[in-house]
Amino acid sequence: MQRGHFFILLFLLSFKLNGQTGRRHEKFRLPPELKEISGLTVLGDTLLVAINDGGNSPELFFLSTKGILVKRTRVVGAENTDWEDLAKDNRGNLYIADVGNNLNNRRDLHILKVSISAALKQDSVVATKIEYFYSDQKAFPPPKEERRFNCEALFWLNDSLFLITKNESVFSRAQRRDRSPRIYAVSDQPGTHQAILTRENLLKGFRFNRRGISELVTGSDYRNGRITVLTYFKILCFDVWSSEVQKPKVKLFFRVLQREAIAISESGWVYIGAEYHRLLGGPVLIKKRIHAD
């Protein structure tokens, strides 16, 4: 084959592969109002709702599946201390996780419960509050080797909310034997509740490897018997009711972005929100398939 023909063929093949990839992976610019996107969930198959990280206004941002801002709704009577994730139940409620706890010293951890229909119809909405405390946290803050109570991931399942800790212990030599994210369950009803450590009952062998920052949990979602967990460089899928020690299905990312939010649609699309970073870019919405089913 002549050299010129070879490069033409290579170009055409590349174009074809890129076209195939484009159908499985799309990226959209998010509005600047979401430069610190931290939580995301899907309403039906045509609408997303997102939140910003702590220090921003207590607002819900409704988006098209291409990241276009459709509507914003303020949560009245609430502050955004450290909003980190969103979840929804099957009864029309949205849950906003004000659970960021970098210093492990918060005594006001809570989840806000909002009516989705009210938030869609009105410019402001009132939330009820689910306050909680970790059943095994004894000091505020605890000693450095026991600081496992920061969280950025939430999902709803069977009348309970599940919190997955971020797992900063990967940086602590004192905790080399316990680097797994922890899963806590808390009631989805307003009031004050204990968050009970349930990892061993919910998932057998739920454990990441020991590669440091790539395993920091930044978001999660639940759909159709499977928990999907987001870290900075991976998507991991676990079957909820498996009685076996699991090796999760893993999808790697090849471009570095500050990925902070994940949501799964009923039709199987995965949406990932990456916040603005001066070196990495953003904010962006990524839409892709991961062969989760």
Coordinates of C-alpha atoms in Angstrom, one line a residue:
M1 CA 0.0 0.0 0.0
Q2 CA 1.3 3.4 -0.9
R3 CA 2.2 5.7 2.0
G4 CA -0.3 8.3 1.0
H5 CA -3.1 5.8 0.8
F6 CA -2.1 4.4 4.2
F7 CA -2.6 7.8 5.9
I8 CA -5.9 8.4 4.1
L9 CA -7.1 5.0 5.3
L10 CA -5.9 5.7 8.8
F11 CA -7.7 9.1 8.8
L12 CA -11.0 7.5 7.6
L13 CA -10.7 4.7 10.3
S14 CA -10.0 7.3 12.9
F15 CA -13.0 9.3 11.8
K16 CA -15.2 6.2 11.9
L17 CA -14.1 5.3 15.4
N18 CA -14.5 8.8 16.6
G19 CA -18.0 8.8 15.2
Q20 CA -18.8 5.6 17.1
T21 CA -17.3 7.0 20.2
G22 CA -19.3 10.1 19.8
R23 CA -22.5 8.1 20.1
R24 CA -21.3 6.7 23.4
H25 CA -19.5 9.7 24.9
E26 CA -20.6 13.3 24.6
K27 CA -19.4 16.3 26.5
F28 CA -21.3 19.6 27.0
R29 CA -20.2 22.9 28.6
L30 CA -22.1 23.6 31.8
P31 CA -23.3 27.2 32.6
P32 CA -20.9 29.2 34.7
E33 CA -23.4 29.2 37.5
L34 CA -22.4 25.5 38.0
K35 CA -18.7 26.0 38.2
E36 CA -18.6 24.1 41.5
I37 CA -21.0 21.3 40.6
S38 CA -21.0 18.7 43.3
G39 CA -24.2 16.7 42.9
L40 CA -26.4 15.4 40.1
T41 CA -29.5 13.3 39.5
V42 CA -31.7 12.4 36.6
L43 CA -35.5 13.2 36.4
G44 CA -37.0 10.9 33.8
D45 CA -34.8 10.8 30.7
T46 CA -34.9 14.4 29.7
L47 CA -34.1 16.5 32.7
L48 CA -31.2 16.7 35.2
V49 CA -31.0 18.5 38.5
A50 CA -27.7 19.7 39.9
I51 CA -26.2 21.5 43.0
N52 CA -23.1 23.4 43.8
D53 CA -20.5 22.7 46.5
G54 CA -20.4 24.5 49.9
G55 CA -20.3 28.3 50.1
N56 CA -22.6 28.8 47.1
S57 CA -26.3 29.7 47.1
P58 CA -28.8 27.0 48.3
E59 CA -30.2 26.5 44.8
L60 CA -31.3 23.6 42.6
F61 CA -30.4 23.9 38.9
F62 CA -32.5 22.1 36.4
L63 CA -30.7 21.2 33.2
S64 CA -31.4 19.6 29.8
T65 CA -29.4 16.4 29.1
K66 CA -27.1 18.7 27.1
G67 CA -26.3 20.8 30.1
I68 CA -28.5 23.8 29.2
L69 CA -29.9 25.6 32.2
V70 CA -33.7 25.4 32.2
K71 CA -34.7 26.6 35.6
R72 CA -33.3 27.4 39.1
T73 CA -35.1 27.0 42.4
R74 CA -34.0 28.3 45.7
V75 CA -34.3 26.2 48.9
V76 CA -35.6 28.7 51.4
G77 CA -34.5 28.6 55.0
A78 CA -31.5 26.5 54.1
E79 CA -27.8 27.2 53.9
N80 CA -25.3 25.5 51.6
T81 CA -22.7 24.7 54.3
D82 CA -21.2 21.9 52.2
W83 CA -23.7 20.4 49.7
E84 CA -22.0 17.3 48.2
D85 CA -24.6 15.1 46.4
L86 CA -28.2 14.5 45.3
A87 CA -30.4 11.5 45.4
K88 CA -34.1 10.8 44.7
D89 CA -36.6 8.2 45.9
N90 CA -39.5 6.6 44.0
R91 CA -42.1 8.8 45.7
G92 CA -41.2 12.1 44.2
N93 CA -38.7 13.4 46.7
L94 CA -35.2 14.8 46.2
Y95 CA -32.5 14.6 48.9
I96 CA -29.7 17.2 49.2
A97 CA -26.7 16.0 51.1
D98 CA -25.2 18.7 53.3
V99 CA -22.6 16.2 54.5
G100 CA -19.2 17.6 53.5
N101 CA -17.0 17.2 56.6
N102 CA -13.4 17.8 55.7
L103 CA -12.2 18.5 59.2
N104 CA -14.4 15.7 60.7
N105 CA -15.7 18.2 63.3
R106 CA -19.3 19.0 62.1
R107 CA -22.2 18.4 64.5
D108 CA -24.8 19.7 62.1
L109 CA -24.7 17.1 59.3
H110 CA -28.0 16.8 57.6
I111 CA -29.9 15.9 54.4
L112 CA -32.6 18.2 53.0
K113 CA -35.8 16.6 51.7
V114 CA -37.6 18.5 48.9
S115 CA -40.7 17.8 46.8
I116 CA -39.6 17.5 43.1
S117 CA -42.9 18.6 41.8
A118 CA -42.9 21.7 44.0
A119 CA -39.3 22.6 43.0
L120 CA -40.3 22.3 39.3
K121 CA -43.4 24.5 39.7
Q122 CA -42.1 27.2 42.0
D123 CA -39.1 29.6 42.2
S124 CA -38.5 28.6 45.8
V125 CA -39.2 25.5 47.8
V126 CA -39.2 24.6 51.5
A127 CA -37.2 21.5 52.6
T128 CA -37.6 19.3 55.7
K129 CA -34.4 18.3 57.4
I130 CA -33.0 14.9 58.2
E131 CA -30.3 15.4 60.8
Y132 CA -27.9 12.6 61.6
F133 CA -24.7 11.6 63.4
Y134 CA -22.3 8.8 62.7
S135 CA -22.8 5.9 65.2
D136 CA -19.1 5.3 65.6
Q137 CA -17.8 8.9 65.8
K138 CA -16.9 9.7 69.4
A139 CA -14.9 12.9 69.1
F140 CA -15.2 16.1 67.0
P141 CA -12.7 16.0 65.5
P142 CA -11.4 12.5 66.3
P143 CA -7.6 11.8 66.2
K144 CA -6.1 12.0 62.7
E145 CA -5.9 8.2 62.4
E146 CA -9.7 7.9 63.0
R147 CA -10.9 10.7 60.6
R148 CA -13.2 8.7 58.3
F149 CA -16.3 10.9 58.5
N150 CA -16.0 13.1 55.4
C151 CA -18.6 12.2 52.7
E152 CA -19.5 13.3 49.2
A153 CA -21.7 10.4 48.0
L154 CA -25.4 9.6 48.6
F155 CA -28.0 7.2 47.2
W156 CA -31.5 6.2 48.2
L157 CA -32.7 2.6 48.5
N158 CA -35.7 1.0 50.2
D159 CA -36.7 3.8 52.6
S160 CA -33.1 4.5 53.6
L161 CA -30.4 6.9 52.5
F162 CA -26.9 5.5 52.1
L163 CA -23.7 7.6 52.6
I164 CA -20.4 6.5 51.2
T165 CA -17.4 8.1 52.9
K166 CA -14.8 9.8 50.7
N167 CA -11.9 7.8 52.1
E168 CA -9.1 10.3 52.8
S169 CA -7.5 7.6 55.0
V170 CA -5.6 6.6 51.9
F171 CA -3.2 9.3 52.9
S172 CA -2.7 8.0 56.5
R173 CA 0.0 5.5 57.2
A174 CA -1.8 4.6 60.5
Q175 CA -4.8 3.4 58.5
R176 CA -3.2 1.1 55.9
R177 CA -5.3 -1.8 57.1
D178 CA -8.6 0.1 56.7
R179 CA -8.7 2.0 53.4
S180 CA -12.1 1.0 52.3
P181 CA -14.8 3.6 51.9
R182 CA -17.5 3.1 54.6
I183 CA -21.2 2.9 53.9
Y184 CA -23.7 4.2 56.4
A185 CA -27.5 4.0 56.4
V186 CA -29.8 6.6 57.7
S187 CA -33.6 7.0 57.7
D188 CA -35.2 9.0 54.9
Q189 CA -37.7 10.6 57.4
P190 CA -37.3 14.0 59.0
G191 CA -35.9 14.0 62.5
T192 CA -32.6 13.1 64.1
H193 CA -31.1 9.7 63.4
Q194 CA -28.0 7.6 63.8
A195 CA -26.1 6.8 60.6
I196 CA -25.4 3.1 61.1
L197 CA -22.3 1.5 59.6
T198 CA -23.7 -1.2 57.2
R199 CA -21.0 -1.9 54.7
E200 CA -20.7 -5.6 55.5
N201 CA -24.4 -6.2 55.2
L202 CA -25.0 -4.2 52.1
L203 CA -22.0 -5.1 49.9
K204 CA -19.7 -8.1 50.4
G205 CA -16.1 -7.2 49.8
F206 CA -16.8 -3.5 49.0
R207 CA -13.2 -2.4 48.8
F208 CA -11.1 -0.3 46.5
N209 CA -7.4 -0.8 45.9
R210 CA -4.7 1.2 47.6
R211 CA -3.7 3.7 45.0
G212 CA -4.4 6.9 46.8
I213 CA -6.2 9.8 45.3
S214 CA -7.7 7.9 42.4
E215 CA -9.9 6.1 45.0
L216 CA -11.4 9.1 46.7
V217 CA -15.2 8.7 46.4
T218 CA -16.9 11.8 45.0
G219 CA -20.4 10.6 44.0
S220 CA -22.7 7.6 43.7
D221 CA -26.1 6.5 42.4
Y222 CA -28.3 3.5 42.5
R223 CA -30.3 2.0 39.7
N224 CA -31.8 -1.5 39.0
G225 CA -30.0 -3.4 41.7
R226 CA -26.6 -1.8 41.1
I227 CA -24.6 0.9 42.9
T228 CA -22.4 3.0 40.7
V229 CA -19.6 4.8 42.5
L230 CA -17.5 7.7 41.1
T231 CA -13.9 8.4 42.0
Y232 CA -11.7 11.0 40.3
F233 CA -10.4 8.4 37.8
K234 CA -12.9 5.6 37.8
I235 CA -16.5 4.4 37.7
L236 CA -17.1 1.3 39.8
C237 CA -20.3 -0.8 39.6
F238 CA -21.4 -3.2 42.4
D239 CA -24.4 -5.5 42.6
V240 CA -26.3 -4.7 45.8
W241 CA -27.6 -8.1 46.9
S242 CA -24.6 -10.2 45.9
S243 CA -23.5 -12.7 48.6
E244 CA -20.1 -13.1 47.1
V245 CA -17.0 -11.0 47.5
Q246 CA -17.1 -8.8 44.4
K247 CA -14.6 -7.6 42.0
P248 CA -16.4 -4.4 40.8
K249 CA -16.9 -3.6 37.1
V250 CA -14.6 -0.8 36.4
K251 CA -14.5 2.0 33.8
L252 CA -11.3 4.1 33.7
F253 CA -11.1 7.7 32.6
F254 CA -8.2 8.8 30.4
R255 CA -8.5 12.5 30.7
V256 CA -8.0 14.2 34.1
L257 CA -11.0 16.3 35.2
Q258 CA -12.3 17.1 38.6
R259 CA -15.3 14.8 38.5
E260 CA -17.6 15.4 41.4
A261 CA -21.1 14.1 40.5
I262 CA -22.7 11.1 38.8
A263 CA -26.3 10.1 37.9
I264 CA -27.7 7.1 36.0
S265 CA -30.8 7.4 33.9
E266 CA -33.4 4.6 33.6
S267 CA -32.3 4.0 30.0
G268 CA -28.8 3.4 31.1
W269 CA -27.0 6.7 30.3
V270 CA -24.4 7.9 32.8
Y271 CA -24.1 11.6 33.4
I272 CA -21.0 13.0 35.1
G273 CA -20.4 16.5 36.3
A274 CA -16.9 18.0 36.5
E275 CA -16.4 21.3 38.2
Y276 CA -14.2 24.1 37.0
H277 CA -10.5 23.8 37.7
R278 CA -8.1 26.4 36.4
L279 CA -5.7 23.8 35.0
L280 CA -8.1 21.0 34.1
G281 CA -10.9 23.1 32.6
G282 CA -14.7 22.7 33.2
P283 CA -17.4 22.9 34.3
V284 CA -18.6 20.2 31.9
L285 CA -21.3 17.5 31.7
I286 CA -20.3 14.1 30.3
K287 CA -22.8 11.7 28.9
K288 CA -21.7 8.1 28.2
R289 CA -22.5 4.4 28.3
I290 CA -20.6 2.1 30.6
H291 CA -22.3 -1.2 29.8
A292 CA -23.5 -1.4 33.4
D293 CA -26.3 -3.9 32.6

